[in-house]
Short mmCIF file of C-alpha atoms (C1' of nucleotides) in Angstrom, two decimals:
data_model
loop_
_atom_site.label_atom_id
_atom_site.label_comp_id
_atom_site.label_asym_id
_atom_site.label_seq_id
_atom_site.Cartn_x
_atom_site.Cartn_y
_atom_site.Cartn_z
CA MET A 1 -5.32 -22.80 -4.88
CA THR A 2 -5.15 -23.99 -1.32
CA MET A 3 -8.95 -23.97 -1.09
CA SER A 4 -8.68 -23.20 2.61
CA GLU A 5 -9.58 -19.67 3.65
CA ILE A 6 -10.82 -18.57 0.29
CA LYS A 7 -12.55 -15.24 0.10
CA ILE A 8 -10.82 -13.13 2.67
CA ASP A 9 -11.61 -9.43 2.49
CA PRO A 10 -8.74 -7.75 0.56
CA ARG A 11 -8.75 -4.88 3.04
CA ILE A 12 -7.75 -7.31 5.76
CA LYS A 13 -4.91 -8.68 3.70
CA ARG A 14 -3.73 -5.23 2.78
CA THR A 15 -3.84 -3.86 6.28
CA ARG A 16 -2.04 -6.90 7.75
CA LYS A 17 0.62 -6.57 5.09
CA LEU A 18 1.03 -2.84 5.65
CA ILE A 19 1.50 -3.37 9.37
CA MET A 20 3.89 -6.28 9.06
CA ASP A 21 5.97 -4.63 6.38
CA SER A 22 6.20 -1.45 8.43
CA PHE A 23 7.23 -3.42 11.43
CA ILE A 24 10.04 -5.21 9.54
CA GLU A 25 11.06 -1.91 8.10
CA LEU A 26 11.30 -0.26 11.55
CA ALA A 27 12.97 -3.31 13.04
CA MET A 28 15.81 -2.87 10.59
CA LYS A 29 16.47 0.56 12.02
CA LYS A 30 15.94 0.23 15.72
CA ASP A 31 15.45 -2.25 18.50
CA VAL A 32 12.10 -3.96 18.75
CA LYS A 33 11.63 -2.86 22.33
CA ASP A 34 11.98 0.80 21.26
CA ILE A 35 9.33 0.52 18.58
CA THR A 36 5.94 1.82 19.69
CA ILE A 37 2.58 0.82 18.23
CA LYS A 38 2.25 4.41 17.15
CA ASP A 39 5.49 4.17 15.17
CA ILE A 40 4.24 1.11 13.40
CA THR A 41 0.79 2.45 12.57
CA ALA A 42 2.20 5.76 11.46
CA GLU A 43 4.62 4.00 9.08
CA ALA A 44 1.79 1.78 7.88
CA THR A 45 -0.64 4.70 7.44
CA VAL A 46 -3.14 2.82 9.53
CA ASN A 47 -5.16 3.84 12.52
CA ARG A 48 -3.85 2.71 15.85
CA ALA A 49 -7.17 1.12 16.78
CA THR A 50 -6.98 -0.89 13.58
CA PHE A 51 -3.74 -2.38 14.79
CA TYR A 52 -5.51 -3.83 17.80
CA SER A 53 -8.16 -5.43 15.70
CA HIS A 54 -5.47 -7.46 13.97
CA PHE A 55 -2.89 -8.06 16.66
CA THR A 56 -3.10 -8.23 20.39
CA ASP A 57 0.22 -6.47 20.91
CA LYS A 58 3.72 -5.94 19.53
CA TYR A 59 4.90 -9.45 20.30
CA ASP A 60 1.92 -10.98 18.64
CA LEU A 61 2.87 -8.97 15.60
CA LEU A 62 6.48 -10.04 15.95
CA GLU A 63 5.44 -13.69 16.03
CA LYS A 64 3.15 -13.38 13.03
CA SER A 65 5.60 -11.29 11.04
CA LEU A 66 8.33 -13.79 11.53
CA THR A 67 6.35 -16.88 10.74
CA GLU A 68 3.90 -15.78 8.09
CA ASP A 69 6.28 -15.86 5.16
CA LEU A 70 8.13 -18.94 6.24
CA MET A 71 5.06 -20.92 7.16
CA MET A 72 3.31 -19.98 3.97
CA ASN A 73 6.08 -21.66 2.08
CA VAL A 74 6.18 -24.68 4.28
CA SER A 75 2.44 -25.17 4.29
CA ASN A 76 2.24 -24.87 0.54
CA GLU A 77 5.06 -27.31 0.18
CA ILE A 78 3.29 -29.88 2.24
CA ALA A 79 -0.10 -29.18 0.70
CA GLN A 80 1.38 -29.66 -2.74
CA HIS A 81 2.95 -33.05 -2.12
CA GLU A 82 -0.15 -34.18 -0.24
CA LYS A 83 2.05 -36.55 1.73
CA LEU A 84 5.44 -36.37 3.42
CA THR A 85 8.26 -37.56 1.26
CA GLU A 86 12.03 -37.07 1.14
CA ASP A 87 11.45 -34.14 -1.15
CA THR A 88 9.14 -32.54 1.37
CA ILE A 89 11.79 -32.76 4.04
CA VAL A 90 14.35 -31.26 1.72
CA SER A 91 12.30 -28.31 0.64
CA ILE A 92 11.11 -27.52 4.11
CA PHE A 93 14.71 -27.56 5.28
CA LEU A 94 15.60 -25.18 2.46
CA SER A 95 12.72 -22.90 3.41
CA ILE A 96 13.98 -22.70 6.94
CA THR A 97 17.59 -22.01 6.03
CA THR A 98 16.51 -19.39 3.52
CA PHE A 99 14.35 -17.82 6.18
CA HIS A 100 17.25 -17.74 8.63
CA LEU A 101 19.55 -16.18 6.08
CA SER A 102 17.11 -13.41 5.24
CA LEU A 103 16.51 -12.81 8.90
CA SER A 104 20.16 -12.52 9.80
CA SER A 105 20.91 -10.27 6.86
CA GLN A 106 17.85 -8.09 7.13
CA CYS A 107 17.54 -7.15 10.78
CA ARG A 108 20.06 -8.93 12.89
CA ARG A 109 20.27 -6.32 15.61
CA SER A 110 16.55 -6.36 16.36
CA PHE A 111 15.88 -10.05 16.16
CA GLN A 112 18.89 -11.79 17.56
CA ALA A 113 17.53 -11.04 21.02
CA PHE A 114 14.56 -13.17 20.07
CA SER A 115 16.34 -16.15 18.67
CA VAL A 116 15.05 -18.36 21.45
CA THR A 117 11.51 -17.11 20.97
CA ILE A 118 11.77 -17.50 17.23
CA GLU A 119 12.98 -21.06 17.58
CA ALA A 120 10.10 -21.96 19.87
CA ILE A 121 7.55 -20.33 17.59
CA ILE A 122 8.80 -22.01 14.46
CA LYS A 123 9.13 -25.45 16.00
CA LYS A 124 5.63 -25.23 17.37
CA LYS A 125 4.26 -24.28 13.95
CA LEU A 126 6.22 -26.96 12.23
CA GLU A 127 4.97 -29.51 14.70
CA ALA A 128 1.37 -28.53 14.04
CA ILE A 129 1.88 -28.75 10.30
CA PHE A 130 3.61 -32.08 10.43
CA TYR A 131 0.92 -33.42 12.74
CA GLN A 132 -1.82 -32.47 10.32
CA ALA A 133 0.09 -34.01 7.44
CA LEU A 134 0.69 -37.23 9.33
CA LEU A 135 -2.94 -37.41 10.36
CA LYS A 136 -3.98 -37.56 6.72
CA GLN A 137 -1.59 -40.41 5.97
CA HIS A 138 -2.07 -42.44 9.10
CA ALA A 139 -5.57 -41.81 10.28
CA ALA A 140 -5.56 -45.26 11.86
CA ASP A 141 -2.56 -44.80 14.15
CA SER A 142 -2.94 -43.38 17.64
CA ASP A 143 -2.98 -39.64 17.92
CA GLU A 144 -0.28 -39.72 20.52
CA SER A 145 2.26 -41.51 18.41
CA LEU A 146 1.63 -39.14 15.52
CA ARG A 147 1.98 -36.15 17.84
CA ILE A 148 5.32 -37.48 19.00
CA ALA A 149 6.46 -38.13 15.45
CA ALA A 150 5.52 -34.59 14.51
CA PHE A 151 7.35 -33.29 17.50
CA MET A 152 10.51 -35.26 16.64
CA LEU A 153 10.35 -34.10 13.03
CA SER A 154 10.01 -30.47 13.94
CA TRP A 155 12.90 -30.56 16.39
CA GLY A 156 15.02 -32.58 14.03
CA ILE A 157 14.56 -30.38 10.98
CA TYR A 158 14.93 -27.18 12.95
CA GLY A 159 17.94 -28.51 14.75
CA ALA A 160 19.46 -29.52 11.45
CA SER A 161 19.04 -25.95 10.20
CA VAL A 162 20.76 -24.61 13.31
CA ASP A 163 23.58 -27.10 13.00
CA TRP A 164 24.01 -26.28 9.33
CA LYS A 165 24.16 -22.55 10.08
CA GLN A 166 26.64 -22.89 12.92
CA SER A 167 28.98 -25.63 11.90
CA SER A 168 28.64 -26.63 8.30
CA SER A 169 30.28 -25.22 5.29
CA ILE A 170 28.53 -27.22 2.63
CA ALA A 171 25.47 -26.13 0.72
CA PRO A 172 22.12 -26.60 2.50
CA GLU A 173 20.94 -29.02 -0.23
CA GLU A 174 23.99 -31.16 0.33
CA TYR A 175 23.63 -31.01 4.05
CA ILE A 176 20.01 -32.10 4.18
CA ARG A 177 20.69 -34.94 1.73
CA LEU A 178 23.26 -36.25 4.19
CA ALA A 179 20.78 -36.03 7.03
CA LEU A 180 17.87 -37.46 5.11
CA PRO A 181 18.44 -41.11 6.03
CA TYR A 182 18.01 -40.28 9.66
CA PHE A 183 14.71 -38.59 9.01
CA MET A 184 13.48 -41.45 6.85
CA TYR A 185 14.74 -44.52 8.61
CA GLY A 186 15.90 -43.32 12.00
CA MET A 187 18.82 -44.53 14.04
CA ASP A 188 18.43 -47.98 12.71
CA PHE A 189 19.87 -46.97 9.39
CA TYR A 190 23.13 -45.95 10.89
CA VAL A 191 23.38 -48.85 13.35
CA THR A 192 22.48 -51.83 11.24
CA ALA A 193 23.72 -50.75 7.85
CA GLU A 194 26.91 -52.47 6.77
CA MET B 1 1.47 23.01 6.51
CA THR B 2 -0.62 24.36 3.66
CA MET B 3 -3.57 24.65 6.04
CA SER B 4 -5.91 23.99 3.13
CA GLU B 5 -7.58 20.62 2.97
CA ILE B 6 -6.60 19.49 6.44
CA LYS B 7 -8.16 16.32 7.73
CA ILE B 8 -8.66 14.15 4.73
CA ASP B 9 -9.46 10.55 5.51
CA PRO B 10 -6.17 8.55 5.17
CA ARG B 11 -8.03 5.80 3.37
CA ILE B 12 -8.85 8.21 0.61
CA LYS B 13 -5.25 9.28 0.22
CA ARG B 14 -4.07 5.69 0.26
CA THR B 15 -6.57 4.53 -2.27
CA ARG B 16 -5.93 7.37 -4.63
CA LYS B 17 -2.20 6.78 -4.38
CA LEU B 18 -2.56 3.04 -4.92
CA ILE B 19 -4.60 3.60 -8.02
CA MET B 20 -2.37 6.29 -9.49
CA ASP B 21 0.83 4.45 -8.76
CA SER B 22 -0.57 1.29 -10.32
CA PHE B 23 -1.62 3.21 -13.34
CA ILE B 24 1.84 4.72 -13.84
CA GLU B 25 3.33 1.30 -13.28
CA LEU B 26 1.13 -0.27 -15.96
CA ALA B 27 1.64 2.66 -18.33
CA MET B 28 5.33 1.93 -18.31
CA LYS B 29 4.63 -1.53 -19.66
CA LYS B 30 1.85 -1.09 -22.18
CA ASP B 31 -0.16 1.48 -24.02
CA VAL B 32 -2.70 3.47 -22.11
CA LYS B 33 -5.49 2.48 -24.44
CA ASP B 34 -4.81 -1.20 -23.73
CA ILE B 35 -5.04 -0.77 -19.96
CA THR B 36 -8.40 -1.75 -18.52
CA ILE B 37 -9.91 -0.47 -15.30
CA LYS B 38 -9.74 -4.02 -14.10
CA ASP B 39 -6.01 -4.15 -14.72
CA ILE B 40 -5.58 -0.99 -12.72
CA THR B 41 -7.67 -2.04 -9.76
CA ALA B 42 -6.13 -5.49 -9.69
CA GLU B 43 -2.67 -4.00 -9.54
CA ALA B 44 -3.83 -1.55 -6.86
CA THR B 45 -5.62 -4.24 -4.83
CA VAL B 46 -8.70 -2.08 -4.85
CA ASN B 47 -12.29 -2.90 -5.80
CA ARG B 48 -13.38 -1.82 -9.21
CA ALA B 49 -16.30 0.09 -7.82
CA THR B 50 -13.93 2.01 -5.64
CA PHE B 51 -12.15 3.22 -8.74
CA TYR B 52 -15.34 4.90 -9.90
CA SER B 53 -15.82 6.67 -6.64
CA HIS B 54 -12.49 8.42 -7.13
CA PHE B 55 -12.24 8.88 -10.91
CA THR B 56 -14.87 9.14 -13.60
CA ASP B 57 -12.85 7.10 -16.10
CA LYS B 58 -9.38 6.18 -17.28
CA TYR B 59 -8.71 9.56 -18.81
CA ASP B 60 -9.73 11.37 -15.69
CA LEU B 61 -7.18 9.22 -13.92
CA LEU B 62 -4.60 9.98 -16.60
CA GLU B 63 -5.12 13.67 -16.14
CA LYS B 64 -4.90 13.53 -12.37
CA SER B 65 -1.96 11.19 -12.36
CA LEU B 66 0.00 13.45 -14.62
CA THR B 67 -0.71 16.71 -12.89
CA GLU B 68 -0.91 15.75 -9.22
CA ASP B 69 2.84 15.61 -8.58
CA LEU B 70 3.77 18.51 -10.76
CA MET B 71 1.03 20.76 -9.52
CA MET B 72 1.75 19.95 -5.92
CA ASN B 73 5.24 21.34 -6.41
CA VAL B 74 4.08 24.37 -8.30
CA SER B 75 1.34 25.18 -5.84
CA ASN B 76 3.66 24.82 -2.89
CA GLU B 77 6.21 26.97 -4.58
CA ILE B 78 3.72 29.80 -5.06
CA ALA B 79 2.19 29.36 -1.65
CA GLN B 80 5.61 29.60 -0.06
CA HIS B 81 6.65 32.81 -1.68
CA GLU B 82 3.21 34.32 -1.12
CA LYS B 83 3.73 36.51 -4.15
CA LEU B 84 5.13 36.05 -7.62
CA THR B 85 8.77 36.93 -7.97
CA GLU B 86 11.60 36.08 -10.31
CA ASP B 87 12.46 33.14 -8.10
CA THR B 88 8.93 31.86 -8.35
CA ILE B 89 9.12 31.86 -12.12
CA VAL B 90 12.46 30.12 -12.03
CA SER B 91 11.38 27.35 -9.74
CA ILE B 92 8.11 26.73 -11.53
CA PHE B 93 10.02 26.49 -14.77
CA LEU B 94 12.36 23.96 -13.17
CA SER B 95 9.40 21.94 -11.85
CA ILE B 96 7.99 21.73 -15.33
CA THR B 97 11.24 20.67 -17.00
CA THR B 98 11.87 18.14 -14.28
CA PHE B 99 8.36 16.81 -14.81
CA HIS B 100 8.87 16.52 -18.54
CA LEU B 101 12.15 14.71 -18.08
CA SER B 102 10.68 12.15 -15.73
CA LEU B 103 7.75 11.68 -18.02
CA SER B 104 9.87 11.10 -21.08
CA SER B 105 12.18 8.73 -19.28
CA GLN B 106 9.49 6.80 -17.39
CA CYS B 107 6.81 6.06 -19.84
CA ARG B 108 7.43 7.66 -23.19
CA ARG B 109 5.59 5.02 -25.21
CA SER B 110 2.34 5.44 -23.38
CA PHE B 111 2.28 9.14 -22.92
CA GLN B 112 3.75 10.63 -26.03
CA ALA B 113 0.40 10.08 -27.69
CA PHE B 114 -1.06 12.42 -25.11
CA SER B 115 1.47 15.24 -25.35
CA VAL B 116 -1.13 17.60 -26.71
CA THR B 117 -3.58 16.69 -23.96
CA ILE B 118 -0.88 16.97 -21.36
CA GLU B 119 0.08 20.42 -22.58
CA ALA B 120 -3.52 21.61 -22.41
CA ILE B 121 -4.02 20.20 -18.95
CA ILE B 122 -0.90 21.72 -17.50
CA LYS B 123 -1.37 25.11 -19.04
CA LYS B 124 -4.91 25.25 -17.74
CA LYS B 125 -3.78 24.34 -14.25
CA LEU B 126 -0.95 26.81 -14.35
CA GLU B 127 -3.30 29.49 -15.51
CA ALA B 128 -5.63 28.87 -12.61
CA ILE B 129 -2.77 28.95 -10.11
CA PHE B 130 -1.27 32.11 -11.55
CA TYR B 131 -4.64 33.75 -11.51
CA GLN B 132 -5.18 33.01 -7.86
CA ALA B 133 -1.73 34.28 -6.99
CA LEU B 134 -2.26 37.46 -8.96
CA LEU B 135 -5.66 37.99 -7.33
CA LYS B 136 -3.99 38.17 -3.95
CA GLN B 137 -1.46 40.75 -5.05
CA HIS B 138 -3.71 42.90 -7.17
CA ALA B 139 -7.17 42.62 -5.72
CA ALA B 140 -7.92 46.10 -7.03
CA ASP B 141 -7.24 45.41 -10.72
CA SER B 142 -9.90 44.14 -13.02
CA ASP B 143 -10.45 40.44 -13.04
CA GLU B 144 -10.16 40.33 -16.79
CA SER B 145 -6.70 41.85 -16.95
CA LEU B 146 -5.49 39.45 -14.31
CA ARG B 147 -6.99 36.50 -16.12
CA ILE B 148 -5.20 37.56 -19.27
CA ALA B 149 -1.93 37.97 -17.38
CA ALA B 150 -2.27 34.54 -15.91
CA PHE B 151 -3.02 33.15 -19.34
CA MET B 152 0.08 34.79 -20.83
CA LEU B 153 2.26 33.59 -17.98
CA SER B 154 1.07 30.00 -18.28
CA TRP B 155 1.61 29.87 -22.04
CA GLY B 156 4.93 31.68 -21.70
CA ILE B 157 6.39 29.44 -19.07
CA TYR B 158 5.12 26.26 -20.62
CA GLY B 159 6.27 27.36 -24.05
CA ALA B 160 9.67 28.13 -22.62
CA SER B 161 9.91 24.58 -21.27
CA VAL B 162 9.01 23.19 -24.69
CA ASP B 163 11.56 25.40 -26.38
CA TRP B 164 14.20 24.44 -23.90
CA LYS B 165 13.54 20.75 -24.39
CA GLN B 166 13.50 20.94 -28.17
CA SER B 167 16.17 23.40 -29.03
CA SER B 168 18.36 24.36 -26.15
CA SER B 169 21.50 22.70 -24.93
CA ILE B 170 22.10 24.83 -21.86
CA ALA B 171 20.97 23.93 -18.34
CA PRO B 172 17.32 24.79 -17.54
CA GLU B 173 18.48 27.22 -14.79
CA GLU B 174 20.56 29.09 -17.27
CA TYR B 175 17.80 29.08 -19.89
CA ILE B 176 15.12 30.48 -17.66
CA ARG B 177 17.46 33.17 -16.35
CA LEU B 178 17.91 34.31 -19.91
CA ALA B 179 14.15 34.37 -20.46
CA LEU B 180 13.37 36.04 -17.16
CA PRO B 181 13.51 39.64 -18.34
CA TYR B 182 10.73 38.96 -20.75
CA PHE B 183 8.53 37.56 -18.00
CA MET B 184 9.25 40.44 -15.71
CA TYR B 185 9.34 43.40 -17.96
CA GLY B 186 7.85 42.23 -21.21
CA MET B 187 8.82 43.18 -24.68
CA ASP B 188 9.66 46.65 -23.58
CA PHE B 189 12.86 45.42 -22.00
CA TYR B 190 14.25 44.13 -25.27
CA VAL B 191 13.06 47.08 -27.31
CA THR B 192 14.00 50.04 -25.27
CA ALA B 193 17.09 48.78 -23.46
CA GLU B 194 20.29 50.18 -24.80
"C1'" DG C 1 -24.73 -10.24 -39.61
"C1'" DT C 2 -25.16 -13.29 -34.70
"C1'" DC C 3 -23.03 -15.07 -30.69
"C1'" DC C 4 -20.10 -14.91 -26.90
"C1'" DA C 5 -16.89 -13.18 -23.89
"C1'" DT C 6 -15.09 -9.34 -21.64
"C1'" DA C 7 -15.16 -4.34 -20.18
"C1'" DT C 8 -17.77 -0.42 -18.49
"C1'" DG C 9 -20.45 2.03 -15.36
"C1'" DT C 10 -24.02 2.08 -11.59
"C1'" DT C 11 -26.49 0.90 -7.26
"C1'" DG C 12 -27.86 -1.00 -2.51
"C1'" DT C 13 -25.97 -3.51 1.15
"C1'" DT C 14 -22.37 -5.14 4.18
"C1'" DT C 15 -18.02 -4.73 6.45
"C1'" DA C 16 -13.31 -3.06 7.71
"C1'" DA C 17 -11.09 0.79 9.08
"C1'" DA C 18 -10.97 5.63 10.72
"C1'" DC C 19 -12.06 8.54 14.39
"C1'" DA C 20 -12.72 10.43 18.91
"C1'" DA C 21 -13.06 9.82 23.59
"C1'" DT C 22 -11.71 7.40 27.47
"C1'" DA C 23 -9.09 5.06 31.37
"C1'" DA C 24 -5.26 2.98 32.87
"C1'" DA C 25 -0.18 1.90 32.70
"C1'" DA C 26 4.52 3.16 31.90
"C1'" DG C 27 8.44 6.35 31.70
"C1'" DC C 28 10.62 10.16 33.06
"C1'" DC C 29 12.80 13.84 35.61
"C1'" DA C 30 13.27 17.21 39.19
"C1'" DT D 1 7.91 10.72 45.89
"C1'" DG D 2 4.60 13.47 43.01
"C1'" DG D 3 3.41 15.43 38.76
"C1'" DC D 4 3.90 15.23 33.97
"C1'" DT D 5 3.88 13.38 29.37
"C1'" DT D 6 3.58 9.51 26.47
"C1'" DT D 7 1.97 5.04 25.35
"C1'" DT D 8 -1.32 1.40 25.71
"C1'" DA D 9 -5.66 -0.70 25.16
"C1'" DT D 10 -10.74 -0.44 24.60
"C1'" DT D 11 -15.31 1.17 22.90
"C1'" DG D 12 -19.24 3.37 20.18
"C1'" DT D 13 -19.96 5.85 16.09
"C1'" DT D 14 -19.10 7.25 11.38
"C1'" DT D 15 -17.30 6.56 6.87
"C1'" DA D 16 -14.72 4.56 2.87
"C1'" DA D 17 -14.30 0.58 0.51
"C1'" DA D 18 -15.69 -4.26 -0.66
"C1'" DC D 19 -19.11 -6.92 -2.66
"C1'" DA D 20 -22.69 -8.66 -5.58
"C1'" DA D 21 -25.84 -7.89 -8.92
"C1'" DC D 22 -27.19 -5.48 -12.72
"C1'" DA D 23 -27.73 -3.27 -17.34
"C1'" DT D 24 -25.29 -1.77 -21.09
"C1'" DA D 25 -21.43 -1.57 -24.37
"C1'" DT D 26 -17.46 -3.06 -26.93
"C1'" DG D 27 -14.91 -6.31 -29.63
"C1'" DG D 28 -13.63 -10.62 -31.84
"C1'" DA D 29 -14.64 -15.12 -33.93
"C1'" DC D 30 -17.47 -17.88 -36.59
#
DNA sequence: GTCCATATGTTGTTTAAACAATAAAAGCCA
DNA sequence: TGGCTTTTATTGTTTAAACAACATATGGAC
């Protein structure tokens, strides 16, 4: 499908999944800081040394557990469309809000302490993905301007998801449609339109 | 706990479980004869060659899948009591009826074709377990008489479970309590009691 | 019947994970 | 504070599982 990273040893996939799932499972029951590596590997039926061959420590695992699912969706979304369109923005926004919903319903206690960390992680990932996508479309333009565009996009779309969660009562689809013009045409749309 | 078979590589346990669970899962959906090894290993995320290092073929897997759970219970039950008592008979009977119930509710379509095979497998296993248990209690007696006793017990208790399922409307506990005298004292009880 | 695709077993090699031993850090509590 | 247990992190060795390639065998379709 995605042609990148074909042929990865199934044992690696399985072990990573076992560890991540066990971690999420444990995080639903107790605080992340009270979870030991031993707890995780015991739950995952995996040797403790194996943990360290996949993750550097608990917070590396936290990061990867949180972003893997979300970013898989987002990356696929972008890869599918092959270039950024309004629809791309919409479906990425929906991926993020869905992710936040599942996070807050699944394991609020454990993860709310990391909301700042989570935000930073996701924005950074989004930025990288946007940057790559932009590079393909605008190979000519300067790297720096594309980097900045990617940065603005990631902050904008993540910020929109936060705003939606905190203040808005409309459906996420509706919300992002309202915000779309800003993403596509910038401030100009709102200032000069009549 | 049971002190026997300590220290078995967790990968072996995991793989066996993955394969067996996948097989049961598939057997709920389609006929056993239509399930390929490839189907099973795909579902289990295990290499096909690995299948053959654990089971000789599909019917070996069938046999082990069917008996593993049941026999685990039965063996533990006997191991706990350390000798055969009325209570042992009762709880083994209950294990068998429970097993039959779960089998008929889970995957009737696939397994009803094997009812004869299943009966043979279980009786043979029961016989072996009874024989071992009797050997401990009556080391002095002749092997042959113990073997026969084990044989009679296994047929009796399995037959009782079949009779209960087919003809009886009372609870299994009640049923086996009624049959207990025969197991304990044999025909004599019914003939000479007054 | 032949042809073709798919399923079954088997084998030698490579690799991921288990294991055991180790040293250092972190808690803990008296 | 010192002594104790628990957890962390790393390393060399062993083993189970993945992989690829192979030789049958089975089963439809033509």
